């Protein structure tokens, strides 16, 4: 093999072509099929973004209404799936339950063994709808309770949030939740999307690719960070507590969850700015003193990390307090990330299957040679 540069963690390596999304760091823009993700979050709905990602273009008003109707109509899951989830050990992590559920779901799809992009789209829309129902009910079913089934008289985000909390959300809460779904919907080639594309590149099916993506997303360096952020904020208690905690962690050379990013590293993740605004709007509209305290704490943490490490928050840092204010159980933060990201993942599996080349890189061998057995 000729001289090929080795980049640990594939940092900066171009691993695939895509027309789905691109992180334009210099212009601080997340491009999703030509649109700025933040414009989409401010002006459109998550269902619009599902249409953009899966079908390739933003739907008009009628198209959005039809897609929303389709998603809500497909949101029920086979009753046997709840039985499977009930049989799992009680203490099993919510992301591991979700991984099992997504894998099992393929069993009810006749087309599960296909690598046909059109089939991926059709199955993908069903999984986007069903993943919300599964995620919302992970804790309820683990605790031996009946799932709260989808209510198709509600909008997609309202139904999702209602299934999670079991209470009527306000319009402001639904809008804030919808913005987090858009923020999480797609982000170029993070570990989980890469994992999904690597799996799809063997012509394995959508369900296998999505199951691998859940496993990847669980890790605290990736999707698991949003739950770790909330644990940290709760442990800290207030602004001074957070500053002390961060300084103590840094002194022990520990990582502060919700900061840093392989691609943005020394810049603010645009999604963090978006969700910071979402949090501020939500707490102002509700006149919520606990939410206001969380916002002040997050600002203090941001200031300390900027001055001490030159590091900026990523979206998980602000998604966590938004979910807390919405009354969402912490164990569901990362599963919600997956449910939202399913839209982007489906788009990537479609694209991989449509223009496939098997992923099969090489290694820099550092082991011994010439040993005799
Ligand atoms: N806290 C403290 N130091 C950090 C952090 C952090 N969160 N992130 C990076 N650094 C330091 C790191 O110690 C290293 O310093 P030095 O050069 O002195 O050894 C330098 O920054 C470069 O770090 P790296 O680990 O080489 O960077 P990476 O690109 O491999 O890691 C990351 C990226 C996201 C894994 C990392 O920033 C991190 O661990 N962050 C905390 C976890 C987190 O919030 N993850 C969510 C990522 S965004 C949403 C998502 O994709 O799910």
Coordinates of C-alpha atoms and ligand atoms in Angstrom, one line a residue:
X1 CA 0.0 0.0 0.0
X2 CA 1.4 3.4 -0.9
X3 CA 1.8 6.3 1.5
X4 CA -1.7 7.0 2.8
X5 CA -2.0 9.5 5.6
X6 CA -3.4 8.1 8.9
X7 CA -5.8 10.3 10.7
X8 CA -6.8 9.0 14.2
X9 CA -10.6 9.1 14.5
X10 CA -10.7 9.9 10.8
X11 CA -10.5 13.6 11.7
X12 CA -11.0 15.8 8.7
X13 CA -11.2 12.7 6.3
X14 CA -13.8 13.0 3.5
X15 CA -15.6 9.6 3.8
X16 CA -18.5 10.0 1.4
X17 CA -20.3 12.3 -1.0
X18 CA -23.7 13.5 0.0
X19 CA -26.3 16.0 -1.1
X20 CA -28.1 15.8 2.3
X21 CA -26.2 18.2 4.6
X22 CA -22.9 20.0 5.2
X23 CA -21.3 21.8 8.2
X24 CA -20.0 25.1 6.8
X25 CA -17.9 26.0 9.8
X26 CA -16.4 29.2 8.3
X27 CA -19.9 30.6 7.7
X28 CA -21.3 29.1 10.9
X29 CA -24.0 27.4 8.8
X30 CA -25.5 23.9 8.9
X31 CA -26.7 23.4 5.3
X32 CA -29.5 20.9 4.9
X33 CA -30.4 20.3 1.3
X34 CA -29.5 23.9 0.5
X35 CA -31.4 25.5 3.5
X36 CA -29.9 26.8 6.7
X37 CA -31.0 24.4 9.5
X38 CA -31.5 27.4 11.8
X39 CA -33.9 29.0 9.3
X40 CA -35.8 25.8 9.1
X41 CA -36.0 25.6 12.9
X42 CA -37.3 29.2 13.1
X43 CA -39.7 29.1 10.2
X44 CA -40.8 25.5 9.6
X45 CA -41.9 22.4 11.5
X46 CA -40.2 19.1 12.1
X47 CA -42.6 17.4 9.7
X48 CA -41.5 19.8 7.0
X49 CA -37.9 18.8 7.7
X50 CA -38.9 15.1 7.5
X51 CA -40.3 15.8 4.0
X52 CA -37.1 17.7 3.1
X53 CA -34.8 14.9 4.3
X54 CA -36.8 11.9 3.1
X55 CA -38.4 13.1 -0.1
X56 CA -35.8 15.7 -1.0
X57 CA -37.8 18.9 -1.0
X58 CA -39.7 21.1 1.4
X59 CA -43.4 20.3 1.2
X60 CA -46.0 23.1 0.7
X61 CA -48.8 23.6 3.2
X62 CA -50.9 20.7 1.7
X63 CA -48.0 18.4 1.4
X64 CA -47.0 19.0 5.0
X65 CA -50.6 18.3 6.2
X66 CA -50.6 15.1 4.2
X67 CA -47.2 14.0 5.5
X68 CA -48.3 14.8 9.1
X69 CA -51.5 12.7 8.5
X70 CA -49.4 9.8 7.1
X71 CA -46.9 9.9 10.1
X72 CA -49.7 9.9 12.7
X73 CA -51.5 7.1 10.9
X74 CA -48.3 5.0 10.9
X75 CA -47.4 5.8 14.5
X76 CA -48.9 2.7 16.1
X77 CA -46.5 -0.3 16.7
X78 CA -47.4 -4.0 16.8
X79 CA -48.8 -5.0 20.2
X80 CA -46.2 -7.8 20.4
X81 CA -43.4 -5.2 20.4
X82 CA -44.7 -3.9 23.8
X83 CA -44.6 -7.6 25.0
X84 CA -40.9 -7.9 23.9
X85 CA -40.1 -4.7 25.8
X86 CA -41.8 -5.9 28.9
X87 CA -39.7 -9.1 28.9
X88 CA -36.4 -7.1 29.1
X89 CA -34.7 -6.7 32.5
X90 CA -36.1 -3.8 34.4
X91 CA -32.8 -2.0 35.0
X92 CA -31.9 -2.1 31.2
X93 CA -30.9 1.3 29.9
X94 CA -33.5 3.1 27.8
X95 CA -31.2 3.3 24.8
X96 CA -30.6 -0.4 25.0
X97 CA -34.4 -1.0 25.1
X98 CA -34.7 1.3 22.1
X99 CA -32.0 -0.5 20.2
X100 CA -33.8 -3.8 20.8
X101 CA -37.1 -2.3 19.7
X102 CA -35.8 -0.8 16.5
X103 CA -34.2 -4.2 15.7
X104 CA -37.4 -6.1 16.4
X105 CA -39.5 -3.7 14.4
X106 CA -37.9 -5.0 11.2
X107 CA -39.6 -8.3 11.9
X108 CA -43.0 -6.7 11.0
X109 CA -41.8 -5.1 7.8
X110 CA -42.1 -7.4 4.8
X111 CA -39.5 -5.3 3.0
X112 CA -37.0 -5.5 5.9
X113 CA -34.4 -7.4 3.8
X114 CA -34.4 -4.9 1.0
X115 CA -31.6 -2.4 0.0
X116 CA -33.9 -0.6 -2.4
X117 CA -34.0 3.2 -1.9
X118 CA -37.7 3.5 -2.6
X119 CA -38.5 0.8 -0.1
X120 CA -36.1 2.5 2.4
X121 CA -38.2 5.7 2.0
X122 CA -41.5 4.0 2.6
X123 CA -40.2 1.9 5.6
X124 CA -38.2 4.9 6.8
X125 CA -41.3 7.1 7.2
X126 CA -43.0 4.4 9.2
X127 CA -39.9 4.1 11.5
X128 CA -39.8 7.9 12.0
X129 CA -43.5 7.7 13.1
X130 CA -43.1 4.6 15.2
X131 CA -39.8 5.6 16.9
X132 CA -41.7 8.5 18.6
X133 CA -44.3 6.1 20.0
X134 CA -41.6 3.7 21.2
X135 CA -39.4 6.4 22.7
X136 CA -42.3 8.1 24.5
X137 CA -43.3 4.8 26.2
X138 CA -39.9 3.3 27.1
X139 CA -40.1 4.1 30.8
X140 CA -43.9 3.6 31.1
X141 CA -43.6 0.0 29.6
X142 CA -40.4 -0.8 31.6
X143 CA -42.3 0.1 34.8
X144 CA -45.1 -2.4 33.8
X145 CA -47.6 0.2 32.7
X146 CA -49.7 0.4 29.6
X147 CA -48.3 2.5 26.7
X148 CA -49.9 5.8 25.9
X149 CA -50.9 5.3 22.3
X150 CA -50.7 8.0 19.6
X151 CA -53.6 10.4 19.2
X152 CA -54.0 11.4 15.6
X153 CA -56.1 14.5 16.3
X154 CA -53.0 16.2 17.6
X155 CA -50.1 17.6 15.5
X156 CA -46.9 15.4 15.3
X157 CA -44.9 17.2 17.9
X158 CA -47.9 17.7 20.2
X159 CA -48.7 14.0 20.1
X160 CA -45.0 13.1 20.7
X161 CA -44.7 15.4 23.7
X162 CA -48.1 14.4 25.1
X163 CA -47.2 10.7 24.8
X164 CA -44.0 11.4 26.8
X165 CA -45.4 13.5 29.7
X166 CA -49.1 12.4 29.7
X167 CA -50.2 16.0 30.2
X168 CA -51.6 18.6 27.8
X169 CA -48.7 20.7 26.5
X170 CA -49.1 24.5 25.8
X171 CA -48.6 25.8 22.3
X172 CA -45.2 27.4 23.4
X173 CA -44.1 24.0 24.8
X174 CA -45.0 22.2 21.6
X175 CA -43.1 24.8 19.5
X176 CA -40.0 24.5 21.8
X177 CA -40.1 20.7 21.6
X178 CA -40.5 20.9 17.8
X179 CA -37.5 23.1 17.5
X180 CA -35.4 20.6 19.4
X181 CA -36.5 17.9 17.0
X182 CA -35.4 20.1 14.0
X183 CA -32.1 20.8 15.8
X184 CA -31.5 17.1 16.2
X185 CA -32.9 16.0 12.8
X186 CA -29.7 16.0 10.7
X187 CA -26.0 16.9 11.1
X188 CA -23.8 15.6 8.2
X189 CA -21.6 12.6 9.2
X190 CA -21.5 12.2 13.0
X191 CA -20.5 8.7 14.4
X192 CA -24.1 7.3 14.3
X193 CA -24.7 8.4 10.8
X194 CA -21.4 7.1 9.7
X195 CA -22.2 3.8 11.5
X196 CA -25.5 3.6 9.7
X197 CA -23.9 4.2 6.3
X198 CA -21.1 1.7 6.9
X199 CA -23.8 -0.9 7.7
X200 CA -26.0 0.0 4.7
X201 CA -22.9 -0.2 2.5
X202 CA -22.9 -4.0 2.8
X203 CA -26.5 -3.8 1.3
X204 CA -27.8 -4.6 4.8
X205 CA -31.3 -3.2 5.3
X206 CA -32.6 0.0 7.0
X207 CA -33.4 -1.7 10.3
X208 CA -29.8 -3.0 10.7
X209 CA -28.4 0.4 9.9
X210 CA -30.7 2.2 12.3
X211 CA -30.1 -0.4 15.1
X212 CA -26.3 0.3 14.7
X213 CA -27.0 4.0 14.9
X214 CA -28.9 3.7 18.2
X215 CA -25.9 1.8 19.6
X216 CA -23.5 4.5 18.5
X217 CA -25.7 7.4 19.7
X218 CA -25.9 6.0 23.3
X219 CA -22.3 6.9 24.0
X220 CA -21.6 9.9 26.2
X221 CA -19.2 11.4 23.7
X222 CA -22.2 11.5 21.3
X223 CA -25.9 11.5 22.0
X224 CA -25.5 10.4 25.6
X225 CA -24.1 13.9 26.4
X226 CA -27.5 15.5 26.8
X227 CA -28.4 13.3 29.8
X228 CA -24.9 13.8 31.3
X229 CA -25.4 17.6 31.0
X230 CA -28.6 17.5 33.0
X231 CA -27.1 15.3 35.7
X232 CA -24.3 17.8 36.0
X233 CA -26.7 20.8 36.2
X234 CA -28.7 19.0 38.9
X235 CA -25.6 18.0 40.9
X236 CA -24.3 21.6 40.7
X237 CA -27.6 23.1 42.1
X238 CA -26.9 26.8 41.2
X239 CA -24.5 29.1 39.3
X240 CA -21.8 29.1 41.9
X241 CA -22.1 25.3 42.3
X242 CA -21.7 24.8 38.5
X243 CA -18.6 27.0 38.4
X244 CA -17.1 25.1 41.3
X245 CA -18.0 21.7 39.7
X246 CA -16.6 22.6 36.3
X247 CA -13.4 23.9 37.8
X248 CA -13.0 20.8 39.9
X249 CA -13.6 18.5 36.9
X250 CA -11.1 20.4 34.8
X251 CA -8.5 20.2 37.5
X252 CA -9.0 16.4 37.5
X253 CA -8.7 16.6 33.6
X254 CA -12.3 15.4 33.2
X255 CA -14.4 16.3 30.2
X256 CA -17.3 18.6 30.6
X257 CA -20.3 17.2 28.9
X258 CA -22.0 19.5 26.4
X259 CA -18.8 21.2 25.3
X260 CA -16.5 20.8 22.4
X261 CA -17.2 19.2 19.0
X262 CA -15.0 17.4 16.5
X263 CA -16.0 19.8 13.7
X264 CA -16.8 23.1 15.5
X265 CA -14.2 22.5 18.3
X266 CA -13.3 26.2 19.0
X267 CA -16.5 27.7 17.8
X268 CA -20.1 27.7 19.0
X269 CA -22.3 25.0 17.6
X270 CA -25.1 27.0 15.8
X271 CA -27.7 24.6 17.2
X272 CA -26.6 25.5 20.8
X273 CA -27.3 29.2 20.0
X274 CA -30.7 28.2 18.6
X275 CA -31.7 26.1 21.7
X276 CA -30.3 28.8 24.1
X277 CA -32.9 31.1 22.5
X278 CA -35.5 28.4 22.6
X279 CA -34.9 28.0 26.4
X280 CA -35.0 31.7 27.0
X281 CA -38.3 32.1 25.2
X282 CA -39.8 29.2 26.9
X283 CA -38.9 30.3 30.4
X284 CA -40.0 33.9 29.7
X285 CA -43.4 32.8 28.3
X286 CA -44.0 30.6 31.3
X287 CA -42.5 33.0 33.9
X288 CA -40.7 30.0 35.3
X289 CA -38.1 30.8 38.1
X290 CA -36.5 27.3 38.0
X291 CA -36.1 27.6 34.2
X292 CA -34.6 31.1 34.6
X293 CA -32.1 29.7 37.2
X294 CA -31.1 27.0 34.7
X295 CA -30.5 29.6 32.0
X296 CA -28.3 31.6 34.3
X297 CA -26.4 28.5 35.3
X298 CA -25.8 27.5 31.7
X299 CA -24.6 31.0 30.9
X300 CA -22.1 30.8 33.8
X301 CA -20.9 27.4 32.6
X302 CA -20.5 28.7 29.1
X303 CA -18.4 31.7 30.5
X304 CA -16.2 29.5 32.6
X305 CA -15.5 27.0 29.7
X306 CA -14.7 29.8 27.3
X307 CA -12.2 31.5 29.6
X308 CA -10.7 28.3 31.0
X309 CA -10.5 26.0 27.9
X310 CA -11.6 28.2 24.9
X311 CA -14.4 25.6 24.4
X312 CA -18.0 26.4 23.4
X313 CA -21.2 24.5 24.0
X314 CA -22.7 22.0 21.6
X315 CA -26.5 21.5 21.2
X316 CA -26.7 18.9 24.0
X317 CA -25.8 21.6 26.5
X318 CA -29.0 23.6 25.8
X319 CA -31.2 20.7 24.7
X320 CA -30.9 19.3 28.2
X321 CA -32.4 22.2 30.1
X322 CA -35.1 22.7 27.5
X323 CA -36.2 19.1 28.0
X324 CA -36.0 19.5 31.8
X325 CA -38.3 22.6 31.6
X326 CA -40.7 20.6 29.4
X327 CA -40.9 18.0 32.2
X328 CA -39.3 15.2 30.2
X329 CA -37.6 12.4 32.2
X330 CA -33.8 12.5 31.8
X331 CA -33.6 8.9 30.6
X332 CA -35.5 9.9 27.5
X333 CA -33.2 12.7 26.3
X334 CA -31.0 10.5 24.2
X335 CA -33.8 8.4 22.9
X336 CA -35.6 11.6 21.8
X337 CA -32.4 12.6 20.0
X338 CA -32.6 9.3 18.1
X339 CA -36.3 9.7 17.3
X340 CA -35.5 13.1 15.8
X341 CA -32.4 11.9 14.0
X342 CA -34.2 9.0 12.4
X343 CA -35.2 11.5 9.6
X344 CA -31.6 12.2 8.8
X345 CA -30.5 8.6 9.2
X346 CA -33.2 7.4 6.8
X347 CA -32.1 10.0 4.2
X348 CA -28.5 8.7 4.5
X349 CA -29.5 5.1 4.2
X350 CA -31.5 5.9 1.1
X351 CA -28.5 7.8 -0.4
X352 CA -26.1 5.0 0.5
X353 CA -28.2 2.3 -1.1
X354 CA -28.8 4.5 -4.2
X355 CA -25.0 5.2 -4.7
X356 CA -23.3 2.4 -2.9
X357 CA -19.7 1.5 -2.5
X358 CA -18.7 -0.8 0.3
X359 CA -16.8 0.8 3.2
X360 CA -13.6 -1.1 3.7
X361 CA -10.7 0.9 5.0
X362 CA -7.2 -0.3 5.9
X363 CA -5.1 -0.2 9.1
X364 CA -1.8 1.0 10.4
X365 CA -0.5 -2.3 11.8
X366 CA 1.4 -2.0 15.1
X367 CA 1.5 -5.6 16.2
X368 CA 4.3 -8.2 15.9
X369 CA 5.3 -10.1 12.8
X370 CA 7.0 -13.5 12.1
X371 CA 5.9 -15.3 15.3
X372 CA 5.9 -19.1 15.0
X373 CA 2.8 -21.0 16.1
Ligands
LIG1 N1 -14.2 19.1 28.2 C1 -12.9 19.4 28.5 N2 -12.0 19.3 27.6 C2 -12.3 19.0 26.3 C3 -13.7 18.8 26.0 C4 -14.6 18.9 27.0 N3 -15.9 18.7 26.8 N4 -13.8 18.6 24.7 C5 -12.5 18.6 24.2 N5 -11.7 18.9 25.2 C6 -10.2 19.1 25.1 C7 -9.5 17.8 25.1 O1 -9.2 17.4 26.5 C8 -8.3 18.1 24.3 O2 -7.4 18.8 25.1 P1 -5.8 18.6 24.9 O3 -5.5 18.9 23.5 O4 -5.3 19.5 25.9 O5 -5.6 17.1 25.3 C9 -8.8 18.9 23.2 O6 -9.9 19.6 23.8 C10 -9.2 18.2 21.9 O7 -10.1 17.1 22.3 P2 -10.3 15.8 21.5 O8 -10.9 14.7 22.5 O9 -9.1 15.4 20.8 O10 -11.4 16.2 20.5 P3 -12.4 15.2 19.7 O11 -12.7 15.9 18.4 O12 -11.8 13.9 19.6 O13 -13.7 15.2 20.7 C11 -15.8 15.5 21.6 C12 -14.9 15.8 20.4 C13 -17.2 15.9 21.2 C14 -15.8 13.9 21.8 C15 -15.3 16.2 22.8 O14 -15.3 17.6 22.6 C16 -16.0 15.8 24.1 O15 -15.7 14.8 24.7 N6 -17.1 16.6 24.5 C17 -17.9 16.2 25.6 C18 -19.0 15.2 25.1 C19 -20.1 15.9 24.4 O16 -20.6 17.0 24.7 N7 -20.5 15.3 23.2 C20 -21.6 15.8 22.4 C21 -21.0 16.2 21.0 S1 -22.1 17.2 20.0 C22 -23.6 16.3 19.8 C23 -23.4 14.9 19.3 O17 -22.7 14.7 18.3 O18 -24.0 14.0 19.9

